[in-house]
Amino acid sequence: MARGFVTAEEVAKRAGVSRSAVSRTFTPGASVSQAVRRKVLKAARELGYRVNRLAQGLNNDRSNLIGVVGANLSAPFHAKQLDLLSIGLLRRGLQCLLLNAADARKDIAPLIELLFEFRAQAIIVLSGEPPESIVDQCIANGVRLILINQKIDRTDTSMVLSDDSRGADLAALRLIEAGCKKVAVISSGSQTPAQVRRTTAFKKKMATAGVEVVAWSGGTTSYESGYQAGCEVLVDEAIDGAFCVTDLLALGFLDAARTEMHRRVPADLSVVGFDDIPQAGWKSYELTTVAQSFSALTEHVLEALEADEMETRLQVVPVTMVERKTARR
Amino acid sequence: MARGFVTAEEVAKRAGVSRSAVSRTFTPGASVSQAVRRKVLKAARELGYRVNRLAQGLNNDRSNLIGVVGANLSAPFHAKQLDLLSIGLLRRGLQCLLLNAADARKDIAPLIELLFEFRAQAIIVLSGEPPESIVDQCIANGVRLILINQKIDRTDTSMVLSDDSRGADLAALRLIEAGCKKVAVISSGSQTPAQVRRTTAFKKKMATAGVEVVAWSGGTTSYESGYQAGCEVLVDEAIDGAFCVTDLLALGFLDAARTEMHRRVPADLSVVGFDDIPQAGWKSYELTTVAQSFSALTEHVLEALEADEMETRLQVVPVTMVERKTARR
DNA sequence: ATGAAAGCGCTAACAC
DNA sequence: GTGTTAGCGCTTTCAT
């Protein structure tokens, strides 16, 4: 639909110079005289000329496009991540080609292949696990692959992830400190690698501490699932603590605990979450939670993007406990 | 960075056919014999060939790229909108080039110009108001411009927006029905057109009903601003109703009302919001609010995208009142 | 149905 | 410093 766009040739004609003079004028480190440059700029302005980046990318082999694939983009965690990421990319002069998978489990591979067709220079995966074959194709084609909060067993792709097991340990410690005797771990039915890591680390820590833990898992990673978890898990009156592997789950769980299951938090029940999404700080919740550093995560992703060596990069970002009001002191 | 990508020429060589045969094989309605097609497909598979859409777009003048510019993408409303939109685009075979403005007020024009350089076929503006000159350039270049919840006085661009004034009327009516005598309208300091429309329509309706209204406005469109509004506005004990022009504001306002200003909702105070973001339905809030139909909004945007005539399109999407528990019955 | 050739808008290597 | 020329990977007449 470029119909209507002015070409460099037209500008050249109008300015009375050659096609290349125009090109040079718009190429940062080129040699053009002030006189020519001025003429070109004038003509370009009058005609409303814009460099065609697609054509530009065609011969210097750099599309400037960074593919971002994700799913469930309206979930606070992903939304926040995408927000930061897209700003960061833009700031570095990179464009973000966003592909939103309706279903993270299955739709991710075709999306990455689509990104190949657009010659994305790198691909950032926000959620979903790319199959081996796709990873192979990435390295074969020289496309950098960066996985967020996803760990796969390869030395040829970048991964940046929060320290899930450390976070789970912190959560466990905190619940122990709150004096809990029987706790629940709540995760969603989607069982993403990150959730699995958190769950198992938590169980392990609790086991060594001799605290009984019951695991619940089901539904999607949503407020609703958390709510449902609360309703089901808390019929057991003995439960006095819960670790929800995601804040969204925690918020739903909290609401179920308070409104449906009549627990006082943190008097009867201590709850800790994971992520520290904006809503966790809202007055109605004030959730004690393990914070992922969105900005650090983003920073490392951008770094991995720019690193010139496609070296092995497994960046583990530290997490911190943010103390609010849902765990007993 | 296409370094490593296989070209059609290599496939042709391997398949023992001409370059054009390869092209035809990958062009939907072209005439190739089954024999050739098979050979090409085989060679392509073995080599890992992918059509280069950038080059493809170069000569048939269609990039397949749809520019999406927005800001504040982690806000629930925008996140939801973007989520739906990106899925819809993908489903229609269009790619989404996302540009996130750090500041909606000022950064939007350069982003649109950048989109020109990528030869975006259309540009969807999620937030922020594009200056006249930019709009002119869009039409000059044959780039369709679609504004969401933004109304500008032009006949050559598509706009799809929720029926803000009708929504404000509904809110007013509801507050009157709740028996409010003195109400507040809360908006953010950013004063987006949508917020202004809602505020003025609300005031007008209340005026004709003879209900006193005090307006508060400040900060960004956020939970925090809503909270602050609550703290400041509710020192006036006479206020027994509030219309927050955005759910995010409403949620903050509610929390301030309940925790800080000791109001019972809806007994002492009725609150109604606007948008119906997911959090409005959470148990801790159960906000009575005017719902925008995200899906209808998205649907119309996609339609506007595909309409072959770049006719005037001002699509006003109906809103509905969703009754929950923050307005007195 | 198929190959040769021209061209999409641009950049870069090469002369001058 | 500047114009000429040759591509970048693809599609599309135009012959055959």
XYZ file of C-alpha atoms in Angstrom, chain A residues 167 170-171 174 247 271-282 285-294 318-327 329:
38
model
C 12.013 -16.904 45.380
C 11.980 -16.952 50.411
C 8.269 -17.617 50.329
C 8.414 -16.364 55.262
C 0.202 -12.881 42.151
C -0.542 -15.732 51.975
C 2.454 -14.976 49.834
C 2.536 -14.490 46.087
C 5.083 -14.200 43.334
C 5.703 -11.512 40.686
C 4.711 -8.275 42.372
C 2.300 -7.061 39.769
C 0.908 -3.567 40.300
C -2.353 -4.857 41.751
C -0.517 -6.616 44.555
C 0.118 -3.226 46.102
C -3.488 -2.081 45.987
C -4.809 -6.617 48.957
C -1.425 -5.412 50.132
C -0.018 -8.735 49.209
C 3.250 -9.905 50.645
C 5.043 -11.262 47.640
C 8.261 -12.203 45.922
C 9.100 -9.493 43.448
C 10.549 -10.079 40.035
C 12.410 -7.090 38.774
C 10.694 -6.209 35.537
C 17.609 -11.899 41.682
C 14.244 -11.656 43.343
C 13.330 -9.874 46.525
C 10.717 -10.309 49.185
C 8.339 -7.420 49.442
C 6.770 -7.315 52.803
C 3.215 -6.091 52.932
C 0.328 -7.290 55.011
C -0.781 -10.776 54.109
C 1.774 -12.720 56.078
C 4.624 -11.169 61.624
